[in-house]
GROMACS .gro file of C-alpha atoms in nm:
model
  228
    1UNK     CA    1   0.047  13.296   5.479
    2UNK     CA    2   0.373  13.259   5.655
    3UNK     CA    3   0.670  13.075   5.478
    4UNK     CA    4   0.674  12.808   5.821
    5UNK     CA    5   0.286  12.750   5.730
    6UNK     CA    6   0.365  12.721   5.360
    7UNK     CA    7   0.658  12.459   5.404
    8UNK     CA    8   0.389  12.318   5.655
    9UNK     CA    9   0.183  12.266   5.419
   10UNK     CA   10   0.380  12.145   5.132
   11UNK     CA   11   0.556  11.861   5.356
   12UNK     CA   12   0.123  11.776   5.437
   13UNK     CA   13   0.045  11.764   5.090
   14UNK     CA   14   0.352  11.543   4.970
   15UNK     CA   15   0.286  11.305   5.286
   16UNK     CA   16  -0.126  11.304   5.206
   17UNK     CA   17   0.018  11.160   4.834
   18UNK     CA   18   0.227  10.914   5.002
   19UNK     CA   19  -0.020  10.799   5.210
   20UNK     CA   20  -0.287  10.732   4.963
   21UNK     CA   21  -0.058  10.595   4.700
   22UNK     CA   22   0.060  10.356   4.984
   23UNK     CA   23  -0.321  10.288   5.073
   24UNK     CA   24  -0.375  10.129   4.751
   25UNK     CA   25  -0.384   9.753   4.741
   26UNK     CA   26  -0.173   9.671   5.033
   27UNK     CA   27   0.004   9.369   5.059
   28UNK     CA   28  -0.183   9.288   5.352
   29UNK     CA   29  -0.510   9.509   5.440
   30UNK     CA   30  -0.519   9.380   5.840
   31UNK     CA   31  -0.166   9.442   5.854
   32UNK     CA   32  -0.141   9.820   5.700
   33UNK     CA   33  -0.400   9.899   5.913
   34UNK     CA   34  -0.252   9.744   6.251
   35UNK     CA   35   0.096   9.896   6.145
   36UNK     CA   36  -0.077  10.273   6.065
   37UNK     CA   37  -0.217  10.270   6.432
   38UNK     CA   38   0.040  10.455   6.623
   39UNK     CA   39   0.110  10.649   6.311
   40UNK     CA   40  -0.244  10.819   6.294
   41UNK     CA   41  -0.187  10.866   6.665
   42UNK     CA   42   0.126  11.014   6.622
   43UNK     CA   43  -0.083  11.267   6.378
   44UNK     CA   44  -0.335  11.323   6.544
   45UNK     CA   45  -0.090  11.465   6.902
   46UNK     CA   46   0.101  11.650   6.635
   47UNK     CA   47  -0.260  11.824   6.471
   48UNK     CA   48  -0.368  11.911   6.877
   49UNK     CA   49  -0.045  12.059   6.977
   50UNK     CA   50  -0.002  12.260   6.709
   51UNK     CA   51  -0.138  12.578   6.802
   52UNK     CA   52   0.011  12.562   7.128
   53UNK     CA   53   0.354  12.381   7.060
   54UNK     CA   54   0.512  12.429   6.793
   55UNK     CA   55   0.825  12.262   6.656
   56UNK     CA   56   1.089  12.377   6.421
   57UNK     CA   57   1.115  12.293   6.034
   58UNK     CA   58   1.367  12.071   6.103
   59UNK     CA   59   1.149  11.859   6.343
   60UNK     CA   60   0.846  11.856   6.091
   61UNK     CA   61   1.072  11.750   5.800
   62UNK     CA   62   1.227  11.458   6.029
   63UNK     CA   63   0.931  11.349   6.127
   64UNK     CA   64   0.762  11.387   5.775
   65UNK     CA   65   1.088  11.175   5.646
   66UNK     CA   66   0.982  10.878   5.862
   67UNK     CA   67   0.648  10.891   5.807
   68UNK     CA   68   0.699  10.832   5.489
   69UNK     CA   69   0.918  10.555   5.502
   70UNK     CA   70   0.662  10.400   5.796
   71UNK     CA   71   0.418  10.401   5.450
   72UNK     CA   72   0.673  10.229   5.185
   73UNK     CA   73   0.666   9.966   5.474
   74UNK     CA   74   0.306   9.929   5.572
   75UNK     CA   75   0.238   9.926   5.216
   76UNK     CA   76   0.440   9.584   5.154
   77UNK     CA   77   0.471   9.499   5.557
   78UNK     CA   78   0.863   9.540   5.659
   79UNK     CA   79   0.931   9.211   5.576
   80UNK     CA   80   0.846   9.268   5.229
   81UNK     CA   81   0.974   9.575   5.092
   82UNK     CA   82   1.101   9.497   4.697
   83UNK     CA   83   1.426   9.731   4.754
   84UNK     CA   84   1.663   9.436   4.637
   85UNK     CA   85   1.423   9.495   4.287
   86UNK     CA   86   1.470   9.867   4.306
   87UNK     CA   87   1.853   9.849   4.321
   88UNK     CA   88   1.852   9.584   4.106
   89UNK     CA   89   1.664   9.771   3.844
   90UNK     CA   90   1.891  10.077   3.864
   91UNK     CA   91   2.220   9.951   3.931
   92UNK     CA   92   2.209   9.570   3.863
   93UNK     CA   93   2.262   9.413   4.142
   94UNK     CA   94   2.014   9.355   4.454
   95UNK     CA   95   2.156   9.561   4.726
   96UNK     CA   96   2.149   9.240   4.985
   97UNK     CA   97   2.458   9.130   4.761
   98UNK     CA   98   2.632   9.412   4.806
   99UNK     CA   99   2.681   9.295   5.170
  100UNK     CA  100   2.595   9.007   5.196
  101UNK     CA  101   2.230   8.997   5.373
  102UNK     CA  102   1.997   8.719   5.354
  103UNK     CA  103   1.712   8.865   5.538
  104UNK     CA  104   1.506   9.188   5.434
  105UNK     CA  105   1.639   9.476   5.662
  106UNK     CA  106   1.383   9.753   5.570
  107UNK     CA  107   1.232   9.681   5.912
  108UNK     CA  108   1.616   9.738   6.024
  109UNK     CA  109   1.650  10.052   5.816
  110UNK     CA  110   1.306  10.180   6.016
  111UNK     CA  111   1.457  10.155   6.330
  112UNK     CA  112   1.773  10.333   6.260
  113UNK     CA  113   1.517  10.617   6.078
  114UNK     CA  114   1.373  10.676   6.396
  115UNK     CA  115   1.643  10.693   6.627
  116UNK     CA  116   1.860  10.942   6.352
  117UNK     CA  117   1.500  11.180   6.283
  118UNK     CA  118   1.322  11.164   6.633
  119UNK     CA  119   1.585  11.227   6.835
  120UNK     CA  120   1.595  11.580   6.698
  121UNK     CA  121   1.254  11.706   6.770
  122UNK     CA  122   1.244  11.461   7.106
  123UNK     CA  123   1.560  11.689   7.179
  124UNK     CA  124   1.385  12.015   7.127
  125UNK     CA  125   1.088  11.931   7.348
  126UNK     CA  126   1.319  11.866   7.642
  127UNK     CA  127   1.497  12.211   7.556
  128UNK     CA  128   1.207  12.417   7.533
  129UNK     CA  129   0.956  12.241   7.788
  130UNK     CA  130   1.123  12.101   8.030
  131UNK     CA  131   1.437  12.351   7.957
  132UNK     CA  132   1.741  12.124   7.987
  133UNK     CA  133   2.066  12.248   7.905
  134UNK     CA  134   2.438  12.091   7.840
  135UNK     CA  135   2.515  11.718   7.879
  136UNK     CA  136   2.102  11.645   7.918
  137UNK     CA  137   2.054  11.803   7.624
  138UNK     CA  138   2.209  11.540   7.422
  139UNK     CA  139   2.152  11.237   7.679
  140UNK     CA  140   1.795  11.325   7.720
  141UNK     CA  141   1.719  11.246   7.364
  142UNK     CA  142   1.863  10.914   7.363
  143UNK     CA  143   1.741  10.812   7.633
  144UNK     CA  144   1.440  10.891   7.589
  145UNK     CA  145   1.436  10.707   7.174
  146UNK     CA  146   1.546  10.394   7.355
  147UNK     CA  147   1.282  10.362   7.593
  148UNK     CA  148   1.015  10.433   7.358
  149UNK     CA  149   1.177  10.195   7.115
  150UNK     CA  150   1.151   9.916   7.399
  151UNK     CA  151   0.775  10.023   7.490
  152UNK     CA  152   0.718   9.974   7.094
  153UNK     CA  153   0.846   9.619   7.099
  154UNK     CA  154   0.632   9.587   7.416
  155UNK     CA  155   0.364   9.673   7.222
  156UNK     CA  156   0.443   9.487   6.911
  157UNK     CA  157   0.519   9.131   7.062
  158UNK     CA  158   0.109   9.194   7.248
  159UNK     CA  159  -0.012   9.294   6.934
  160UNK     CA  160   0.117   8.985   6.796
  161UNK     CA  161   0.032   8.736   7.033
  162UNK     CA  162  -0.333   8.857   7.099
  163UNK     CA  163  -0.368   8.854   6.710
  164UNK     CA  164  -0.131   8.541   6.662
  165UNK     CA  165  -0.162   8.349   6.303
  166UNK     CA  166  -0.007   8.546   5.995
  167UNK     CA  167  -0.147   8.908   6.103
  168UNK     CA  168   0.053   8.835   6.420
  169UNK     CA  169   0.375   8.703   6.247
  170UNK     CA  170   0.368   8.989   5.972
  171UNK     CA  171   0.329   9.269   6.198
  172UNK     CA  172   0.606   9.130   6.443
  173UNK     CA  173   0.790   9.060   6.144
  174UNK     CA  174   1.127   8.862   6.316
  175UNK     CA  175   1.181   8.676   5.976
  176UNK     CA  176   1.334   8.424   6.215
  177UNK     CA  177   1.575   8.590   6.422
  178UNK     CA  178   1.538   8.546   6.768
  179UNK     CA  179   1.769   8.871   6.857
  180UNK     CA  180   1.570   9.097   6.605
  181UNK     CA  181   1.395   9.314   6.892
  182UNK     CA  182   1.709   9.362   7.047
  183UNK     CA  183   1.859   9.430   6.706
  184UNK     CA  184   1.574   9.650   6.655
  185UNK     CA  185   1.680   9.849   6.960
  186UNK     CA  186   2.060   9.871   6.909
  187UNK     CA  187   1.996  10.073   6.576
  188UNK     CA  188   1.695  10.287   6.716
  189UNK     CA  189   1.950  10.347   6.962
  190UNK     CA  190   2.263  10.387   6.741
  191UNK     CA  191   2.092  10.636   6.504
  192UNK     CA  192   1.978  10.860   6.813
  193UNK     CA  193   2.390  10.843   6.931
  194UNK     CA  194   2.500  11.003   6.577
  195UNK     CA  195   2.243  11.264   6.589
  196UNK     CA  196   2.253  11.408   6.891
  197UNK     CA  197   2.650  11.349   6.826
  198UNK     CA  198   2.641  11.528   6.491
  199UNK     CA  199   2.452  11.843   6.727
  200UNK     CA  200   2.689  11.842   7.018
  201UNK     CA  201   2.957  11.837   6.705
  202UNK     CA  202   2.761  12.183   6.569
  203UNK     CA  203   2.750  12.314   6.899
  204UNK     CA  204   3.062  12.261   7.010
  205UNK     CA  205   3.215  12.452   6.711
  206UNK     CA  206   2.995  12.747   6.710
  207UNK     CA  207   2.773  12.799   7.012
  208UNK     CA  208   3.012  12.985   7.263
  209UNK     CA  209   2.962  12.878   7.607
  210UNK     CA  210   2.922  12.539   7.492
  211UNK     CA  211   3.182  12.364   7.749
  212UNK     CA  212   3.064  12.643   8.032
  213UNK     CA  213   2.718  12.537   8.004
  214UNK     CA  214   2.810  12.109   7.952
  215UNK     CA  215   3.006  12.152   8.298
  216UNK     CA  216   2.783  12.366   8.491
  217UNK     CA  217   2.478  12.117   8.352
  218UNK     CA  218   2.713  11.861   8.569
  219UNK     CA  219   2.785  12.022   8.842
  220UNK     CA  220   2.540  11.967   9.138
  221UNK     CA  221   2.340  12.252   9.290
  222UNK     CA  222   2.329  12.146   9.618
  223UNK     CA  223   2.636  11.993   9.824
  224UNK     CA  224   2.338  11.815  10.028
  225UNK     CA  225   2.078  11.558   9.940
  226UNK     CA  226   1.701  11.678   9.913
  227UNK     CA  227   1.501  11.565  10.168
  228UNK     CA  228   1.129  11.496  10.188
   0.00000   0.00000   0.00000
């Protein structure tokens, strides 16, 4: 056995623990199951590509990271999550006084999870399938995190309406704000800026022909448009 299939293996087992310790007398049963149905999907495309795709450590452990936190909050639903106990408990104070919230942001915190640990492994499918290089290496990746984040509020506000009553309202889980898709959004998008910043940062200091390859990814090939 490898050490790749080893750490594998070790981030499978600590996620199968999570998972069943979140599966446990859910908040809400409906809701846990509506909110683990793009996860098992998400498992499932990860389970068929493996043998002939796949990723790097880094891009298992990000996405192992968020699927975790995904369980904390199906567990409770978003809305729900006790962390103002938790702080409280350790450090004695809820942490919504600490700045001031009123509302629970561990939906918020989600959001921002997936833009800063997909945008990693959504960058190294572009680099070594479709083979992008320089400024779309980094651009790519954030595109790419925001339009999946709007297709998953897309998918969330029809989940909610064509289930409507409580299972509707806990899985869209607003909490009243009228801007909280579009907040949702922002800090999908805003956490897939500051990691593909934070590579373009690592890059630029020690991979070589960084700035050759970011102008040359700029430069057109043709002086002419294609025509069909």
């Amino acid at each position: 056995m490898t050490y790749n299939t080893k750490f594998l293996l070790t981030l499978i087992g600590i996620f199968l623990v999570v998972f069943a310790l979140c599966a446990i007398n859910p908040v809400d049963r409906s809701a846990w199951l509506l909110e683990n149905v793009l996860m098992f999907l998400l498992i499932i495309g990860l389970f068929a590509s493996y043998k002939k795709f796949r990723l790097s450590k880094t891009s298992y452990f990000c996405i192992f990271l968020f699927l975790c936190f995904h369980e904390i909050g199906s567990h409770y639903t978003y809305s729900k999550v006790p962390y103002n106990d938790w702080t409280e408990a350790i450090f004695g104070t809820p942490l919504n006084d600490w700045f001031g919230w009123e509302r629970n942001h561990y939906d918020r915190f989600l959001h921002l999870s997936y833009g800063l640990l997909f945008a990693y492994p959504i960058r190294e499918v572009f680099l070594r399938i479709v083979r992008v290089k320089g400024f779309w290496g980094y651009f790519l990746p954030l595109d790419l995190t925001l339009s999946t984040s709007v297709i998953y509020e897309l998918i969330e506000w029809g989940a909610a309406m064509y289930f409507g009553g409580d299972l509707g309202m806990a899985y869209l889980g607003t909490q009243g704000d009228v801007w909280d898709a579009h907040k949702d959004m922002a800090l999908a998008g805003l956490g897939a800026m500051i990691t593909m910043c934070v590579v373009a940062f690592i890059n630029w200091r020690w991979q070589r022909d960084f700035a050759r390859e970011w102008n040359n990814s700029l430069t057109p090939r043709s002086a002419n448009p294609e025509t069909f």
